XYZ file of C-alpha atoms in Angstrom:
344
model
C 161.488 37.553 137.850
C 162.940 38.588 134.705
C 161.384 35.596 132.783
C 157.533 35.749 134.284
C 157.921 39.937 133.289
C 158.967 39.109 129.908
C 156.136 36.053 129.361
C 153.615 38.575 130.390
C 154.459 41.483 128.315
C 154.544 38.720 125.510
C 150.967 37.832 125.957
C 149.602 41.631 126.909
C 151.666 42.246 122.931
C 149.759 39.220 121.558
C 146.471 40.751 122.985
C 147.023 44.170 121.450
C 148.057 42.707 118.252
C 145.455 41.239 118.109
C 142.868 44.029 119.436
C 144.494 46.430 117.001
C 142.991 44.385 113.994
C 139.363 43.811 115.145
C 136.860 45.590 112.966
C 133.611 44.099 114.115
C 131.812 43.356 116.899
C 131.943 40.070 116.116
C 136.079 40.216 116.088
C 135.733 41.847 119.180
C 133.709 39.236 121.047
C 136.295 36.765 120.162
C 138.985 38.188 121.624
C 137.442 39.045 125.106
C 136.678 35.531 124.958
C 140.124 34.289 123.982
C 141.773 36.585 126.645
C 139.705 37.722 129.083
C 136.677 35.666 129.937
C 136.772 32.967 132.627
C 138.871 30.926 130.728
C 140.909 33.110 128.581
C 144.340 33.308 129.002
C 144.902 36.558 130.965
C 142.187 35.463 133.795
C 143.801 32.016 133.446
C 147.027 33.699 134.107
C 145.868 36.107 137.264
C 144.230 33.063 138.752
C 147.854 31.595 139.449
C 148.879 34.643 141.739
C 147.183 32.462 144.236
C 149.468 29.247 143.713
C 152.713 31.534 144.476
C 153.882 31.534 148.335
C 153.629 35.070 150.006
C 156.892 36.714 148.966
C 156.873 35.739 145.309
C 153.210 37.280 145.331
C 154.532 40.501 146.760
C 157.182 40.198 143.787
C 154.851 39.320 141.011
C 151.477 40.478 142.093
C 151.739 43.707 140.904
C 152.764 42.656 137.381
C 149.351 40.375 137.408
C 147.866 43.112 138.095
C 148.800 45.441 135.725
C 148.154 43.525 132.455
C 144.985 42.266 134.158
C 143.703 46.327 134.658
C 145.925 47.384 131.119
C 144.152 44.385 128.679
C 140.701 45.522 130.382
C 141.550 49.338 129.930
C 142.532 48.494 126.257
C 139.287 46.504 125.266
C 136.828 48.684 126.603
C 138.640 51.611 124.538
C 138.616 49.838 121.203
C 134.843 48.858 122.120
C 133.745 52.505 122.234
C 136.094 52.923 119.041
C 133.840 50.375 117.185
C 130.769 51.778 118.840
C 131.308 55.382 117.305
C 132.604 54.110 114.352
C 129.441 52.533 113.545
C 127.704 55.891 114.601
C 129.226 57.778 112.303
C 128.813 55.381 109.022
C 125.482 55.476 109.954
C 125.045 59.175 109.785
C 127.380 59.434 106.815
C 125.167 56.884 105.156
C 122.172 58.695 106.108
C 123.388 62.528 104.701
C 124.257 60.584 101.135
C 120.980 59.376 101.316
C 119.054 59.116 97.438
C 115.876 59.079 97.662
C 115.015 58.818 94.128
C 117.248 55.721 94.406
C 114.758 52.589 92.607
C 113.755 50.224 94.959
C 112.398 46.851 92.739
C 111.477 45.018 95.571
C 108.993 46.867 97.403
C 105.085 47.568 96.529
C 104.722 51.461 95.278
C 101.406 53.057 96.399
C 99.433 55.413 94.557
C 96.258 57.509 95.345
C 92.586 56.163 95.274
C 90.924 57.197 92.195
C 88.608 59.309 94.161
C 91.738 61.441 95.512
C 93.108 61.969 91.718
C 89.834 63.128 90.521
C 89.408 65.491 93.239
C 92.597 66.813 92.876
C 92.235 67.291 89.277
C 88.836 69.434 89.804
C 90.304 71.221 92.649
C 93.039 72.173 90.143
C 90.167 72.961 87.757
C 88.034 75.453 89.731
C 90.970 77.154 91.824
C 92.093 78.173 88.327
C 88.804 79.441 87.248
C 89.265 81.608 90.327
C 87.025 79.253 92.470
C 87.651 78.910 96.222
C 86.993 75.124 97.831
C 85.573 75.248 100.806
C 84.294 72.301 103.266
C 81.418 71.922 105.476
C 79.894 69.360 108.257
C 78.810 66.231 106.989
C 76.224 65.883 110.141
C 73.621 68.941 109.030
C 71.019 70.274 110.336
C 67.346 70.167 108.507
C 67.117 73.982 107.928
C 70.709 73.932 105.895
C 70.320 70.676 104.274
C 66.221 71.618 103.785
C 65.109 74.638 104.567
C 66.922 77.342 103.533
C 67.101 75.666 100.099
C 63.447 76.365 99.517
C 62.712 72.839 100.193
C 60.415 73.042 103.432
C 58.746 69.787 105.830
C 56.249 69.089 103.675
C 57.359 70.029 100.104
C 57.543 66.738 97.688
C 61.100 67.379 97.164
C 61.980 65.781 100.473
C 60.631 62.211 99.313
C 63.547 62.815 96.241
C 66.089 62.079 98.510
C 65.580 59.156 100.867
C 67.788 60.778 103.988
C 68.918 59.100 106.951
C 68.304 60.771 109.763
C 69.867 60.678 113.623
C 68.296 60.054 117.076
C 69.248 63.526 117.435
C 66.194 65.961 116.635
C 66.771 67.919 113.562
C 69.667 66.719 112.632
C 70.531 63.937 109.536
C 73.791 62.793 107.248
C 73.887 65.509 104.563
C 71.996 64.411 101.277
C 73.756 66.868 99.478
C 77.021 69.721 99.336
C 74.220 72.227 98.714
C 74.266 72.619 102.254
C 77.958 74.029 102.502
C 76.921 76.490 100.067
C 74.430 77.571 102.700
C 77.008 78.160 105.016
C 79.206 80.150 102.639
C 76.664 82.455 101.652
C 75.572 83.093 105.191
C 79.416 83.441 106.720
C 81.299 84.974 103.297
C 80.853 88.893 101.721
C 79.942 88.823 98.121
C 80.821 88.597 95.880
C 81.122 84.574 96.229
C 82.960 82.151 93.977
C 82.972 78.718 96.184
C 83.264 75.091 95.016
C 82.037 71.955 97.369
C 83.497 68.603 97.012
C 82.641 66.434 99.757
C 80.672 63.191 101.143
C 77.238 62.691 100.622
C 74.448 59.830 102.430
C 71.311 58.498 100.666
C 69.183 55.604 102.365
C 69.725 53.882 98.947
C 70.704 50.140 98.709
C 73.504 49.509 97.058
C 73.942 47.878 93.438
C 76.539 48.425 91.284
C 75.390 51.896 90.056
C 74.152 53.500 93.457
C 75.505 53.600 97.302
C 74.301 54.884 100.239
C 77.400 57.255 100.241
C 78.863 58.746 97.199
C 81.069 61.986 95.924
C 79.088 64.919 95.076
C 80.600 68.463 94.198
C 78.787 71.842 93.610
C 79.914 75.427 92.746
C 78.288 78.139 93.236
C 78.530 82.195 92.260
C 77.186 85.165 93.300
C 77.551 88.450 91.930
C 75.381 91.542 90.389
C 74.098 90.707 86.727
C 74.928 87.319 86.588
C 72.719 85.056 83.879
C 72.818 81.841 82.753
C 75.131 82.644 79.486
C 77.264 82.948 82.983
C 76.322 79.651 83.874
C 76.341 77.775 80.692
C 80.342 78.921 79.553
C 81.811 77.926 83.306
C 80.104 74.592 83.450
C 81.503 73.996 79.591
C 84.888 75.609 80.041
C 85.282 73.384 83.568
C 84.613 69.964 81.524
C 86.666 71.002 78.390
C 89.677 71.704 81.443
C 88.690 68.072 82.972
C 88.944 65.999 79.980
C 91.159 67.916 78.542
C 89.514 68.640 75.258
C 88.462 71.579 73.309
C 85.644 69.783 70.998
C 83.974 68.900 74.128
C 80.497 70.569 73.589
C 77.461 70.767 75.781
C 72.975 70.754 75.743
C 71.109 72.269 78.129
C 67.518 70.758 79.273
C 65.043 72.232 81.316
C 64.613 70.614 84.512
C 63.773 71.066 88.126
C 65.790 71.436 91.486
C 63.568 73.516 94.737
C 66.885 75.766 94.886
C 67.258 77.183 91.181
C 65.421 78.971 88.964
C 65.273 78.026 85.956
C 66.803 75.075 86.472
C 68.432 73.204 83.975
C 70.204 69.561 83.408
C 73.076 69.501 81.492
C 74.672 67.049 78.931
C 78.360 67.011 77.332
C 79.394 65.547 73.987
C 80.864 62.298 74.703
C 84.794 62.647 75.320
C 85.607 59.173 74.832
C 84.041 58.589 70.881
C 82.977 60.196 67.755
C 80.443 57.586 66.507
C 78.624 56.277 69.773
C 79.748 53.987 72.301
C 78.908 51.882 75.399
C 79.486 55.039 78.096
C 77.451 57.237 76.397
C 75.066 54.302 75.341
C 75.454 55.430 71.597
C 74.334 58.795 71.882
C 77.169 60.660 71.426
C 75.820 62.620 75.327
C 76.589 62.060 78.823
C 74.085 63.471 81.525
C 76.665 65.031 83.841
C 75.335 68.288 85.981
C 72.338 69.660 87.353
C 72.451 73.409 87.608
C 70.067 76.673 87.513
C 69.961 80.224 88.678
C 70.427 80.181 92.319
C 66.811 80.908 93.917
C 65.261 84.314 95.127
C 63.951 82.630 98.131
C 67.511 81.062 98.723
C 69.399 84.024 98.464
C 66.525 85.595 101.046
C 67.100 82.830 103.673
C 71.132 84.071 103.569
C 70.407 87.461 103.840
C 70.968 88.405 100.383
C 68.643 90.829 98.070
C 67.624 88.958 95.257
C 66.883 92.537 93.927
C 70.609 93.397 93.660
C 72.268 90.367 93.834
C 71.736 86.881 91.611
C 73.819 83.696 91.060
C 74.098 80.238 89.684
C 74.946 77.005 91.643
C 75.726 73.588 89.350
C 76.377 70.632 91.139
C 77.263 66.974 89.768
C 78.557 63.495 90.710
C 82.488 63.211 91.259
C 81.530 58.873 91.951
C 80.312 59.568 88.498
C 83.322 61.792 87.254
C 85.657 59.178 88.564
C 83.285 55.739 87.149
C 83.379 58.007 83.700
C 86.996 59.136 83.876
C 88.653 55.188 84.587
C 86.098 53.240 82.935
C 84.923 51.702 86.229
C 81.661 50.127 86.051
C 80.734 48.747 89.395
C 79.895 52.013 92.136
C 81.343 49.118 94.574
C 84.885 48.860 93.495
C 85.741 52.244 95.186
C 84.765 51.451 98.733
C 86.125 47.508 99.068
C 89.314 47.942 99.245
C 90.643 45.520 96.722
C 94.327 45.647 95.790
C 94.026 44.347 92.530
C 91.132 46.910 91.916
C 93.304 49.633 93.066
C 96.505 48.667 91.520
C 95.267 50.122 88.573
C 95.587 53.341 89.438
């Protein structure tokens, strides 16, 4: 009796000895499998209580059974001991956390060109005390037409090759004019609003046109406002973008249905003092369209053109951004290419 208690507290020792230094799972697994799978040596053991005759199983049976339930007891314990030990390295590891730490081995992203410019002349205008507002990219004809003094039949229309929808009176934008619409027809005055957005033209596509680009347009309205107005915002806005002071403007008459005057308007080249291939050596870049905004506008929004007046200017941000990077090819911006947009 004495002996078989004393060879089975030796091996139920062994087995905590053992347990005691497991730090893994892996550990772990190997010592279940040493002692107590099918052919470890505790269930090797307890299988022998069925060799011994009837009184030496009343004698020993209990023993068997003890280190059988204790050893089981003991391993499941130090499981869930591993189990929230790893828990709680994980969350330690997790509060210590650097997320500035460098991390060579992974691709870094970056923004598409068109999202840096736009940010930049957000940052622009909202500091000229600008607000930029959105609008629907599906318009109807009277915003997108209409109440921009350009009615069914007038010539304008044929300027801008539109693409229309099944739906009656209703096409893809041609222009962020049409937000402006909105804004003067929703807003009090007086209005200070800027309109980046989407635009659609039935155009095929080359490497300097698209049948959607970036357009942007602000517009103001106020009492006494003239084109001295007009001419200092559009200058001080592209001395802020290319972030220059020597950046000068000219100012050429032109036509648009929804200003009057209107005007185009050219900036000094930015990017040389002697000529170069952007601004085809003539030290100017063509870069806004802009006017007066139009009695007959400000009439279809339900403002007096007696008390109030305004100026709209409106220009390309696919241009801003093909002037800005040096880009060359309108097509680079819409296909995706990673080595294309690495750059940036």
């Amino acid at each position: 009796m004495n002996d078989i208690k004393k060879h089975l507290e030796t091996i139920k020792q062994e087995f905590l000895k053992e347990l005691a230094q497991v730090t893994t799972q892996q550990q772990l697994e190997e010592v279940r499998v040493k002692y107590l799978s099918r052919q470890g040596v505790i269930t090797t053991l307890t299988q022998q209580v069925k060799e011994l005759s009837l009184e030496d199983k009343r004698l020993y049976g209990p023993l068997f059974k003890d280190i059988k339930e204790s050893t089981q007891q003991a391993f499941e314990q130090r499981q869930e001991n591993l189990q929230a030990l790893k828990l709680s390295q994980e969350a330690e590891k997790l509060a210590y956390f650097d997320v500035t730490a460098s991390q060579p081995l992974f691709s870094k992203g970056s923004l598409h060109p068109y999202s840096q410019v736009i940010q930049l002349v957000q940052d622009v205008v909202i500091s000229m005390g600008y607000e930029v507002i959105d609008g629907p990219e599906v318009e109807t004809a009277y915003h997108n037409f209409e109440a921009l003094n350009i009615p069914e039949n007038h010539p304008a229309r044929d300027m801008q090759d539109t693409f229309w929808l099944t739906l009656p009176g209703l096409l893809m934008r041609t222009h962020t004019s049409s937000v402006e619409v909105h804004a003067m027809q929703k807003r009090t005055l007086p209005l200070a609003v800027f309109a980046p957005g989407r635009t659609y033209r039935n155009e095929a596509t080359d490497a300097s046109h698209d049948f959607m680009f970036m357009q942007a347009e602000g517009l103001f309205i106020d009492k006494k406002v003239s084109l001295s107005h007009l001419f200092a915002t559009v200058k001080t806005f592209l001395q802020a973008l290319f972030e220059t002071k020597d950046l000068s403007i000219r100012i050429r008459p032109s036509y648009f249905p929804f200003v009057e005057p209107g005007v185009e308007i050219d900036m000094s080249c930015p990017f040389c003092t002697q000529g170069c291939s952007i601004c085809k050596k003539t030290r100017w870049i063509e870069i806004c369209g802009a006017g007066l905004t139009h009695p007959h506008v400000l009439k279809a929004c339900n403002i007096n053109p007696n008390e109030y007046s305004g100026f709209a200017f409106g220009f390309g941000l696919t241009r801003l951004v093909m002037l800005k990077y040096g880009i060359t090819d309108i097509r680079l911006l819409h296909t995706n290419r990673i080595e294309f947009l690495k750059q940036f």
